[in-house]
Coordinates of C-alpha atoms in Angstrom, one line a residue:
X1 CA -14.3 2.4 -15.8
X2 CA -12.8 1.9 -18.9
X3 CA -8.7 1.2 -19.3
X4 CA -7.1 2.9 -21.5
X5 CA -3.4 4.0 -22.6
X6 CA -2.4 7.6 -21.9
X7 CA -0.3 8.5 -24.8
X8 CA 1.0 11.9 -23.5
X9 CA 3.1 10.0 -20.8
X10 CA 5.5 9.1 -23.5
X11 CA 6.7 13.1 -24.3
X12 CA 6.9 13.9 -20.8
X13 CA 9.0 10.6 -19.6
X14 CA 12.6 12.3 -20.7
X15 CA 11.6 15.8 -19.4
X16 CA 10.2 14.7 -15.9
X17 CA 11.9 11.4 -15.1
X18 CA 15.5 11.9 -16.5
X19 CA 16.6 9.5 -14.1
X20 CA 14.7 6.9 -15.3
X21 CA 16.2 6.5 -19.2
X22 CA 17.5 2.9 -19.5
X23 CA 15.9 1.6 -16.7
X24 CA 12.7 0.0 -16.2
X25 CA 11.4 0.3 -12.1
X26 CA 8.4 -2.2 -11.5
X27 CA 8.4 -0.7 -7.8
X28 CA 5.9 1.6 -7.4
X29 CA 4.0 0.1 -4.3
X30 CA 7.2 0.9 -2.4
X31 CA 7.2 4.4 -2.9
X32 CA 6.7 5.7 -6.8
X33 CA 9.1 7.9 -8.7
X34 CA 9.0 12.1 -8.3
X35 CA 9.0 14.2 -11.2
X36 CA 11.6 17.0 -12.2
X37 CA 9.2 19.7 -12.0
X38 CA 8.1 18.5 -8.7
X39 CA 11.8 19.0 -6.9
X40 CA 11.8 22.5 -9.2
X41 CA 8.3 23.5 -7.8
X42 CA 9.5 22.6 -3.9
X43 CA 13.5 24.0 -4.4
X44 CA 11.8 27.7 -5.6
X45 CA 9.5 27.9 -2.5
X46 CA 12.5 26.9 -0.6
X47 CA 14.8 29.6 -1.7
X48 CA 11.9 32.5 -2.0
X49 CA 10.5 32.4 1.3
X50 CA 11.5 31.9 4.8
X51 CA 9.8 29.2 7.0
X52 CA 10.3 28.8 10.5
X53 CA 8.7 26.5 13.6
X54 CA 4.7 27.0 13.3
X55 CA 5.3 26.2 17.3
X56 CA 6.5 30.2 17.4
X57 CA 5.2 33.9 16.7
X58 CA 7.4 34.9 14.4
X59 CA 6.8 35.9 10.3
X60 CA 8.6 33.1 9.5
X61 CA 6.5 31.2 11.8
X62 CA 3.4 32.4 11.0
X63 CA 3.7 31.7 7.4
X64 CA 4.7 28.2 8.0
X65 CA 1.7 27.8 10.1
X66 CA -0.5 29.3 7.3
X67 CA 1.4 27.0 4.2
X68 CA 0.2 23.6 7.0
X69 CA -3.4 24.5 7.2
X70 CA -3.9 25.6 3.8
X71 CA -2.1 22.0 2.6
X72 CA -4.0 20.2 4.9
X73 CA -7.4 21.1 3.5
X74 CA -5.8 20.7 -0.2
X75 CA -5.1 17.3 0.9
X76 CA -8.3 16.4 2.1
X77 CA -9.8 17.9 -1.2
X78 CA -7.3 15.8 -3.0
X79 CA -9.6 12.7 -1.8
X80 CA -12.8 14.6 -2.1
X81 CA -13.3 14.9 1.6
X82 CA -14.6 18.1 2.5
X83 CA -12.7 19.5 5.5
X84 CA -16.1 19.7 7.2
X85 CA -16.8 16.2 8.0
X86 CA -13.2 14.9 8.0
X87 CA -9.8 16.2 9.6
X88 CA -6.1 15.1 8.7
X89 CA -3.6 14.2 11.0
X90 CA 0.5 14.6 9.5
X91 CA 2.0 11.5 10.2
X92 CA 5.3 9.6 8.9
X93 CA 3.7 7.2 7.3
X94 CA 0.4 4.8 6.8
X95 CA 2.3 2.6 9.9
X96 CA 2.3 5.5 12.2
X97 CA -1.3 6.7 11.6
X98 CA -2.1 2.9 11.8
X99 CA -0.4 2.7 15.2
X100 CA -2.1 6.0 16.4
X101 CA -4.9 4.7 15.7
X102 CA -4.4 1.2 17.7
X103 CA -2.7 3.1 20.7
X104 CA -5.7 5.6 21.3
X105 CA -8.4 2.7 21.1
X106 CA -5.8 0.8 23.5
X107 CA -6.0 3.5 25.5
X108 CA -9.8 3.9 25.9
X109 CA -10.1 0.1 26.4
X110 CA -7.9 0.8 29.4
X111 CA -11.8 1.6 31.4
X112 CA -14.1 -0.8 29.5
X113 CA -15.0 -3.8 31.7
X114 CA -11.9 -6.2 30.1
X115 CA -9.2 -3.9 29.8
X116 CA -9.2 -4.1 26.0
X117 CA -10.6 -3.5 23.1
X118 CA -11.8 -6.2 20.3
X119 CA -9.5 -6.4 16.9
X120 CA -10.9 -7.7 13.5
X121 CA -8.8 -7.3 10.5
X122 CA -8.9 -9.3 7.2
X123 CA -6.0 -11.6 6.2
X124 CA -4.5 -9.5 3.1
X125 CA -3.7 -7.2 5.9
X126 CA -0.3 -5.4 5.9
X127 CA 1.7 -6.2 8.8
X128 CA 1.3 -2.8 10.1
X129 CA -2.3 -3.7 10.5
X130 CA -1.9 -7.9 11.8
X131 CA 1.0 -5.3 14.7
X132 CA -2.0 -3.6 16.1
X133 CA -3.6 -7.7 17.3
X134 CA -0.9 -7.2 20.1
X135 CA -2.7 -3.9 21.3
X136 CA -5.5 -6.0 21.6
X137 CA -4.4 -8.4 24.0
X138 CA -6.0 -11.6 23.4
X139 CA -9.1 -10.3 21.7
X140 CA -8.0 -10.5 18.2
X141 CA -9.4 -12.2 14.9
X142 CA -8.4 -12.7 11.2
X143 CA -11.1 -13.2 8.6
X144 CA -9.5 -15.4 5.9
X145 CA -11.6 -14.4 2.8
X146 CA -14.2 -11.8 2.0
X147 CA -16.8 -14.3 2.6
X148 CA -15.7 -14.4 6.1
X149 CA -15.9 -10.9 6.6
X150 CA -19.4 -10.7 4.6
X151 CA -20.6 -13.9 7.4
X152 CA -19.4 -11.3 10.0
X153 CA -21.0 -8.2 8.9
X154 CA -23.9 -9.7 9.1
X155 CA -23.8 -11.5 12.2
X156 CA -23.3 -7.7 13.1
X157 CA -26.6 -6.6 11.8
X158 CA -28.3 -9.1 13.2
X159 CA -27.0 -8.7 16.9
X160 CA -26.1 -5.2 17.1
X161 CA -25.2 -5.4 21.1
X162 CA -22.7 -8.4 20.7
X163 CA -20.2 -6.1 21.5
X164 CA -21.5 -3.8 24.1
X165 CA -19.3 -4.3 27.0
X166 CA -15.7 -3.0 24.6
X167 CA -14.9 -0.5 21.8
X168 CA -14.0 -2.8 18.6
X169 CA -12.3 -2.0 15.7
X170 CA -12.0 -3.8 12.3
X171 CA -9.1 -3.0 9.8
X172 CA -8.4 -4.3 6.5
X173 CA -6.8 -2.9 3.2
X174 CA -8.5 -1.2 0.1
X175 CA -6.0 -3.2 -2.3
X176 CA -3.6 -6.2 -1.0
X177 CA 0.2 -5.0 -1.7
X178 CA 0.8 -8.1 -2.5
X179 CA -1.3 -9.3 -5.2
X180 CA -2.7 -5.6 -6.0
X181 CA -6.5 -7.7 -5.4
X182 CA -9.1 -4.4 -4.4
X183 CA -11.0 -5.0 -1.5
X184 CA -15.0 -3.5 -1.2
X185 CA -15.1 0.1 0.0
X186 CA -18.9 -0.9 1.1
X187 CA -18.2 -2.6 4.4
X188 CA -17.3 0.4 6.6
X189 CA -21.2 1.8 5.9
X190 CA -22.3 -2.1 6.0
X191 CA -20.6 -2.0 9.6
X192 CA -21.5 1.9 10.5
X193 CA -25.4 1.1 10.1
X194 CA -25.1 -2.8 11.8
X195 CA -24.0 -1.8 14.8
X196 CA -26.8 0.8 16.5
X197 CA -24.5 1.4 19.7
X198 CA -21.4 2.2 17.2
X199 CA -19.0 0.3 19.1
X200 CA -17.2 -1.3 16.4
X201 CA -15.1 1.6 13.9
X202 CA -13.5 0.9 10.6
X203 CA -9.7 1.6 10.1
X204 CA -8.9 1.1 5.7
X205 CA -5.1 0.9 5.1
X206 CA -5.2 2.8 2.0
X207 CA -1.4 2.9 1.5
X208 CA -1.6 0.6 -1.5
X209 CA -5.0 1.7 -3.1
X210 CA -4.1 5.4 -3.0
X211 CA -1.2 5.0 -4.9
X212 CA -3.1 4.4 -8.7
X213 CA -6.5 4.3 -7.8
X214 CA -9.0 8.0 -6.7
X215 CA -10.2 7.2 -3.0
X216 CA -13.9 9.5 -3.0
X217 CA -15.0 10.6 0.5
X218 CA -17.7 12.8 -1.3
X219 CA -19.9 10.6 1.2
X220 CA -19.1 10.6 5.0
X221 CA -21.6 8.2 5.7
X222 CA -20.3 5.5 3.4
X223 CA -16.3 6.6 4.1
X224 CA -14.5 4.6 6.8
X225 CA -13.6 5.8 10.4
X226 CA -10.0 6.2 9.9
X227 CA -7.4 5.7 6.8
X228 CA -4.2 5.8 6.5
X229 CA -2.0 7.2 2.9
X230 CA 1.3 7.3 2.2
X231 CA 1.5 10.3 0.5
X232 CA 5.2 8.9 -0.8
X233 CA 3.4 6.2 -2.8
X234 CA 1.4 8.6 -4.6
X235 CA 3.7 11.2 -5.6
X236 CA 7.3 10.2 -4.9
X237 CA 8.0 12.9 -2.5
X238 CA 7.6 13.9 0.5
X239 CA 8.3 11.2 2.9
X240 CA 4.9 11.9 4.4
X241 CA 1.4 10.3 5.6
X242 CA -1.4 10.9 7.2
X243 CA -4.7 9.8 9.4
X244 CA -7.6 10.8 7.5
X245 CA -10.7 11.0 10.3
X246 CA -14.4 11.3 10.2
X247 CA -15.0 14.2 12.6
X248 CA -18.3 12.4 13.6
X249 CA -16.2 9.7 15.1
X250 CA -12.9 11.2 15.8
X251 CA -13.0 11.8 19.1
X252 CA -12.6 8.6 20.3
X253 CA -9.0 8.7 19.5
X254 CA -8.4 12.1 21.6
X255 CA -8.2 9.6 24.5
X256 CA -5.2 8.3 24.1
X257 CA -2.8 8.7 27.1
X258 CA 0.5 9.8 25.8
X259 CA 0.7 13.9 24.8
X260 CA 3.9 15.8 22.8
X261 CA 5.4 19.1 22.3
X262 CA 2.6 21.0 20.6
X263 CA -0.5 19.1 22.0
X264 CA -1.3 20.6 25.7
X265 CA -2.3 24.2 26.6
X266 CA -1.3 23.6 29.9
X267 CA 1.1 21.0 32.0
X268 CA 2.2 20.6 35.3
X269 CA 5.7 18.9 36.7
X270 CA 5.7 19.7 40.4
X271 CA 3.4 18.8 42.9
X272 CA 0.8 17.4 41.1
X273 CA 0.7 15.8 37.8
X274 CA -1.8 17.5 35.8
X275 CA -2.4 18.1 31.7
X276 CA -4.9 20.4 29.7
X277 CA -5.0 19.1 26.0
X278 CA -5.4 21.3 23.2
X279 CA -8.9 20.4 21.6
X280 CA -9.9 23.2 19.0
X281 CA -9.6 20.2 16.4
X282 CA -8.7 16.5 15.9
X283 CA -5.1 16.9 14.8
X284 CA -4.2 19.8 17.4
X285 CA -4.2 16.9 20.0
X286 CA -2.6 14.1 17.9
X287 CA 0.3 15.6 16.3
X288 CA 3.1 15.2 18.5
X289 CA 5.9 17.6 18.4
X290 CA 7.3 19.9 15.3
X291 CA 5.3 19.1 12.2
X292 CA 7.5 17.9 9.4
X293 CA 6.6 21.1 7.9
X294 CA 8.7 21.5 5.2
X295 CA 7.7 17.8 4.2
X296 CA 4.4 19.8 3.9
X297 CA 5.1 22.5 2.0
X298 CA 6.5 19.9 -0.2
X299 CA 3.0 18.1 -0.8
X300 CA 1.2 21.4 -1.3
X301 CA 4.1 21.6 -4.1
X302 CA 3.3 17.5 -5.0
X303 CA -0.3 17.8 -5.2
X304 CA -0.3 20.9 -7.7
X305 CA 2.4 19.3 -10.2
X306 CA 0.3 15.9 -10.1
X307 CA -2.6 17.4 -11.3
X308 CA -0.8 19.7 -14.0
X309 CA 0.6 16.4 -15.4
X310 CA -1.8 14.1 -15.1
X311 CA -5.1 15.8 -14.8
X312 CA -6.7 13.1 -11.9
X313 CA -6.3 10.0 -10.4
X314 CA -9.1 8.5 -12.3
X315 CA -6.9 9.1 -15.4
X316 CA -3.5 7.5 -14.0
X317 CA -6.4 4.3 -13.0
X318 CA -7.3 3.9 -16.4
X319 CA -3.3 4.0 -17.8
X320 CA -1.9 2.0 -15.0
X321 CA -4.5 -0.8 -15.1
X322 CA -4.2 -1.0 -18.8
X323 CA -0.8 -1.7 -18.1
X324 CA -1.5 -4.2 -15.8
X325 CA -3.6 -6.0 -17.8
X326 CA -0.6 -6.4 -20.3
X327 CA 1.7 -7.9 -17.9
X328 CA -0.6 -10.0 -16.3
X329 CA -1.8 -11.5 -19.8
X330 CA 2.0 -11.6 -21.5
X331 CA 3.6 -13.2 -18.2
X332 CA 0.5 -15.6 -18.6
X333 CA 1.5 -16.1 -22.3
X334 CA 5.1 -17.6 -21.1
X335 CA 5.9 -20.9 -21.6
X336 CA 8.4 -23.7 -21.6
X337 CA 9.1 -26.1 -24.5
X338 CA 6.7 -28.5 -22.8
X339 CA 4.3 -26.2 -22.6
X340 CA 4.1 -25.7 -18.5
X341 CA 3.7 -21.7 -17.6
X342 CA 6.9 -20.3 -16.5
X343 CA 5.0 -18.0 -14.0
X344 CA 2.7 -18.6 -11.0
X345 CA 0.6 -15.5 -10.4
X346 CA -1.2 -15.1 -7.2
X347 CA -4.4 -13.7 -7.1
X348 CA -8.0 -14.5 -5.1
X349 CA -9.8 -13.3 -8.1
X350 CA -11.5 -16.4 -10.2
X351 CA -11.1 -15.3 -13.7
X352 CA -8.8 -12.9 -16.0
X353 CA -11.4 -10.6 -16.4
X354 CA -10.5 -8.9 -13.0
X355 CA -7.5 -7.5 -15.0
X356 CA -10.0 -5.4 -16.9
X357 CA -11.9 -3.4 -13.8
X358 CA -9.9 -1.2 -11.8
X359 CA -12.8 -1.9 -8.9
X360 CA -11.4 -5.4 -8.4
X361 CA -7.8 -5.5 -9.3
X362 CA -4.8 -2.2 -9.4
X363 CA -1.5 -2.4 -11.1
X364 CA 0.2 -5.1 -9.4
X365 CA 1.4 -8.5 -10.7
X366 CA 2.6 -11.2 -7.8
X367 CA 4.3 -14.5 -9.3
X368 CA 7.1 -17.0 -8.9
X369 CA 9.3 -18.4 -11.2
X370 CA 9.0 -22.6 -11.9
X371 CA 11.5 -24.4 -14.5
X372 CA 10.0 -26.5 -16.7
X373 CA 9.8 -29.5 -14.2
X374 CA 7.2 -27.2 -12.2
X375 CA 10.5 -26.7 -9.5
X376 CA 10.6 -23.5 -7.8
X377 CA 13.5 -20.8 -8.7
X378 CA 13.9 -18.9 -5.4
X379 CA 12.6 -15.0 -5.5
X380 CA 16.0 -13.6 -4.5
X381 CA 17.4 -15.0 -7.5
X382 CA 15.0 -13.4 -9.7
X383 CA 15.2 -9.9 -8.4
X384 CA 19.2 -10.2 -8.7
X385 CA 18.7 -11.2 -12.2
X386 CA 15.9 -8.5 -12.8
X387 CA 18.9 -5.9 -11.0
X388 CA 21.4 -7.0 -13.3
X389 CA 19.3 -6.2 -16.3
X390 CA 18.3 -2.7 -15.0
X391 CA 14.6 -4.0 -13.9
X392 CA 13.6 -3.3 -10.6
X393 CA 11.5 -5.1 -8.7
X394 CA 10.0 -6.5 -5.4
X395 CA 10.1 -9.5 -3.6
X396 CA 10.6 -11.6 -0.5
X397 CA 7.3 -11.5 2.4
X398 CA 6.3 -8.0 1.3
X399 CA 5.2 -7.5 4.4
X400 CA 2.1 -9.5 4.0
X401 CA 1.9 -12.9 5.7
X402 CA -1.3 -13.4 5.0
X403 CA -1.0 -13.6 1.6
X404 CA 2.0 -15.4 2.0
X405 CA 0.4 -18.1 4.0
X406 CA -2.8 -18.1 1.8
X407 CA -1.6 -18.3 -1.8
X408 CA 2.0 -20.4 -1.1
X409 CA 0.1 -23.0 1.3
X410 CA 2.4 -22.5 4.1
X411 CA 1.5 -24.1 7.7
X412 CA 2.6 -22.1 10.5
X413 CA 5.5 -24.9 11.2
X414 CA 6.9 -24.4 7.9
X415 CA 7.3 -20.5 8.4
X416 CA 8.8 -22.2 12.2
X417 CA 11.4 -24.3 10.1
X418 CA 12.4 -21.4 7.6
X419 CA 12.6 -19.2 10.5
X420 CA 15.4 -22.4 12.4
X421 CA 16.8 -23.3 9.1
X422 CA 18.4 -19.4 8.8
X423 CA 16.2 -17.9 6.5
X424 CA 15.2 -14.2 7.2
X425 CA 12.9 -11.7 5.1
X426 CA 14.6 -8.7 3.3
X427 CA 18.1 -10.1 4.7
X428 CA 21.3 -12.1 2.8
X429 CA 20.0 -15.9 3.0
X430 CA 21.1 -18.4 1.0
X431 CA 17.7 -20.1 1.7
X432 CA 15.2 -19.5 -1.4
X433 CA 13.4 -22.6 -2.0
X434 CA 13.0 -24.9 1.6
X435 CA 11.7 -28.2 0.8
X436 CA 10.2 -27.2 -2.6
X437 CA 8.4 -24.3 -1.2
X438 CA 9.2 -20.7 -1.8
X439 CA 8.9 -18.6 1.0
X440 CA 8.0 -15.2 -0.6
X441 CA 6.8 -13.8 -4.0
X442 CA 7.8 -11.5 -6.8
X443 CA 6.0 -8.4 -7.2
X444 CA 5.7 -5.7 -10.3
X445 CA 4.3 -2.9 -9.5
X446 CA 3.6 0.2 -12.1
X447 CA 2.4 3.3 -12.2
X448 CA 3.1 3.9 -16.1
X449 CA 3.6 7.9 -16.4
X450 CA 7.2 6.8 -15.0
X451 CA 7.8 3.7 -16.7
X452 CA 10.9 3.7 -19.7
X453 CA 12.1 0.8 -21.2
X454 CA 15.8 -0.2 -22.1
X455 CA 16.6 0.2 -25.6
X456 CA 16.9 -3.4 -26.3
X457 CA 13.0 -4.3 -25.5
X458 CA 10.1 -3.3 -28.3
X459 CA 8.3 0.2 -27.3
X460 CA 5.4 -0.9 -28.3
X461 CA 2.6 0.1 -26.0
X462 CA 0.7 -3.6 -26.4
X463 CA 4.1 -5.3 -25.3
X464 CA 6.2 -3.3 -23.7
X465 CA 5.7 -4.4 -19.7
X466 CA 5.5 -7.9 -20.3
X467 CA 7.8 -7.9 -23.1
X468 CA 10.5 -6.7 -20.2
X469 CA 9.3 -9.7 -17.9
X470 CA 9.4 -11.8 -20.9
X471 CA 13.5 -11.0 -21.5
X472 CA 13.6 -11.7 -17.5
X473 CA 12.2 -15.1 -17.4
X474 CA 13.4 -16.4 -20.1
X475 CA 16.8 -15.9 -19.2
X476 CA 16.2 -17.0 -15.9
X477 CA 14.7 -19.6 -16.4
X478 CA 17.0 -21.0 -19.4
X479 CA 20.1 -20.7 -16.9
X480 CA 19.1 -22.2 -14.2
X481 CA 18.0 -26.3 -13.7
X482 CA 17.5 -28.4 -11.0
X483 CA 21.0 -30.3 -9.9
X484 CA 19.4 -33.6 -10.5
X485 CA 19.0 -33.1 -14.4
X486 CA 22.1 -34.8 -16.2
X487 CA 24.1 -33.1 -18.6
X488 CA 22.2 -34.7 -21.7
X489 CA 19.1 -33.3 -20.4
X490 CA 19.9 -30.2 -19.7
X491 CA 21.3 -29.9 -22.9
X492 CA 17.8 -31.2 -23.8
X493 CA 16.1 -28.3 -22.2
X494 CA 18.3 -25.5 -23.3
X495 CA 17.6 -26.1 -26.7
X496 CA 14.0 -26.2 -26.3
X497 CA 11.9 -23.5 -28.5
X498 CA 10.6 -21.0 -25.8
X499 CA 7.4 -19.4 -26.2
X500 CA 7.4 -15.7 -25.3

């Protein structure tokens, strides 16, 4: 797929993202920014119509109940899954559908000759997905690279009854939030047609690829088991996820032990202990309690302004990837007067070129920040600065230890003497750098459409992300040297001709 810039993001950036003028927010895998027209939309079907609790029989009711089932098949359609082969379960977030998920297989290990159930998952895992190892027990693996999993695929086609005695379940992410690195969408059918008892199911954290990237389900053979959005990271608003499910394999997760308001026909409290789930669909018996239904009316309202701004996510690939590719290539570009990069940037792919196909690589840059010596700056320091200068970014774990392991060589004893020496993720420290090691990352992430830039950085289309990470650095890294240098040195340094 081609990149390309979409030049009719720059009229609409005043109109729809007013709230974005002077700033420039590089945040996007958190949650991206919501449009104007998309709080109009949502405030005018609040105000004209009356919604009440689906669980009742009222009007109100009723059409609440109708606006949810309507929303959840534009949803599915949204991913081109046709409601036929796949169901969607409402869910906070990617972490609670990830955690139903573990809980029912937990659940039906509870009969299977060990107790358990086995866990594979692939090191660029989110920590939501590394959390579900402890519903496994003991029976747990991480594949360190795709190679591993690619070994272990096939070992699977090759003995299809290894696993015969438990249910197994492998999980792994459809694009790292750390480095943005896309992961193949092939092995869930690799894995569906190893196994010929179809003991092992495939669980894709989509939370991160949804966000710039089209998922296509148009296949139920080739589509995993079970994935989990964030619908948040797509649009901006609602707060809202889901559990997309193959109906073909679904079931297995209507065995999970714990029940809510809303998902029996029929319980019993006295005398005997006895529950009759609801089972007309997937989701009647999964959706604990009062849907978030107004949260749903709001991604009806979501999905309808995306497309009337942007068309399809195949277009907001194309922009947001050839945005990437700038950054990546200008924070490449920037140097110290002795010619050492001032940026690291982490990434399992071999070559540049991964910046150019959105199949290998979305619209996130991951990097730290070395002074001209090749010495660390801590992460903390450079988001404060980045703050300060009305650029928002990410940094710290993000949630992926993996890839925090993997690309900044840390032994599990180091993370133990961080951990002793005070330092704590997403919290005050005044630990950065332990040792010479940093113990997270930076991270930009875009999704262009909502992208402005301060008034004091060129416009230009070619230079205007890494042109902003280029004002960033420099300053960064021009105020700050190690305490050894001497005054005559750092007086050196500072007047050194930067590169940018």
């Amino acid at each position: 797929m081609a990149l390309a810039y979409n030049e009719a993001v720059e009229s609409m950036r005043k109109k729809e993202y007013p709230m974005l003028q002077g700033k420039v927010y590089l945040d996007h895998g958190g949650t991206t920014v919501y449009s104007k027209s998309l709080v109009h939309r949502f405030s005018e079907k609040l105000t004209s119509n009356l919604y009440g609790n689906p669980h009742s029989e009222s009007d109100p009711a009723a059409l609440s109940g109708q606006e949810v089932d309507k929303i959840r098949e534009q949803a599915l359609l949204f991913f081109n899954a046709n409601p036929e082969h796949f169901d969607l379960i409402f869910t906070a977030n990617a972490t609670a559908a990830i955690k139903l998920v573990g809980e029912s297989f937990r659940d039906l290990a509870s009969g299977s000759s060990s107790g358990t159930f086995s866990y594979t998952y692939h090191k660029d895992s989110h920590t939501s997905l590394v959390g579900l190892r402890n519903l496994a027990d003991e029976d747990h693996k991480c594949l360190t690279s795709d190679e591993e999993v690619e070994e272990w695929l096939s070992g699977q086609e090759h003995n299809p009854n290894c696993n015969d005695n438990v249910p197994g379940l492998f999980a792994y992410p459809g694009q790292s939030n750390m480095t943005g690195r896309r992961l193949p969408l092939s092995w869930p059918r690799r894995l569906r047609f190893a196994s010929a008892n179809q003991n092992i199911y495939s669980l894709l954290d989509a939370a991160a690829l949804a966000t710039t990237s089209p998922l296509d389900f148009r296949d139920p053979h080739s589509a995993p088991d079970f994935t989990a959005v964030s619908f948040y990271k797509i649009f901006g608003f609602p707060d809202l996820g889901g559990l997309i499910v193959r109906r073909a394999t679904g079931h297995v997760l209507t065995w999970r032990k714990y029940f809510g308001g809303g998902t029996v026909n029929m319980l019993t409290v006295l005398d005997e202990s006895r529950v009759e789930r609801k089972d007309a669909t997937i989701h009647d018996a999964l959706e604990d309690g009062t849907l978030p239904f107004h949260n749903i009316i709001a991604l009806g309202c979501a999905i309808d302004v995306h497309h009337e701004l942007y068309g399809s996510m195949s277009l907001v690939s194309k922009h947001t990837n050839f945005l990437a590719q700038r950054l990546y290539r200008g924070i490449l570009s920037l140097q110290h007067g002795n010619g050492r990069r001032v940026c690291i940037v982490h990434n399992d792919n071999k070559d540049d070129s991964a910046y150019d196909d959105a199949a290998l690589q979305g619209a996130t840059v991951a990097f730290n920040v070395v002074n001209a010596y090749g010495r660390y700056f801590g992460h903390p320091s450079v988001e404060r600065l980045a703050n300060e200068n009305s650029i928002y970014l990410r940094s710290g774990g993000l949630c992926n230890p993996g890839g925090i392991a993997h690309y900044l060589r840390i032994e599990p004893w180091q993370f133990k003497r961080a951990w002793s020496a005070g330092y704590r993720c997403g919290g005050a420290s005044p630990l950065e750098v332990i040792s010479g090691k940093p113990i997270g990352v930076v991270r930009a992430s875009l999704d262009g459409e909502k992208m402005d830039i301060p008034e004091k950085v060129p416009k230009s289309r070619n230079r205007s992300c890494w042109s902003v990470a280029g004002l960033l650095l420099r300053k960064h890294t021009k105020s700050a040297l190690p305490p050894e240098i001497d005054n005559n040195k750092a007086a050196a340094i500072k007047s050194q001709k930067w590169t940018i």
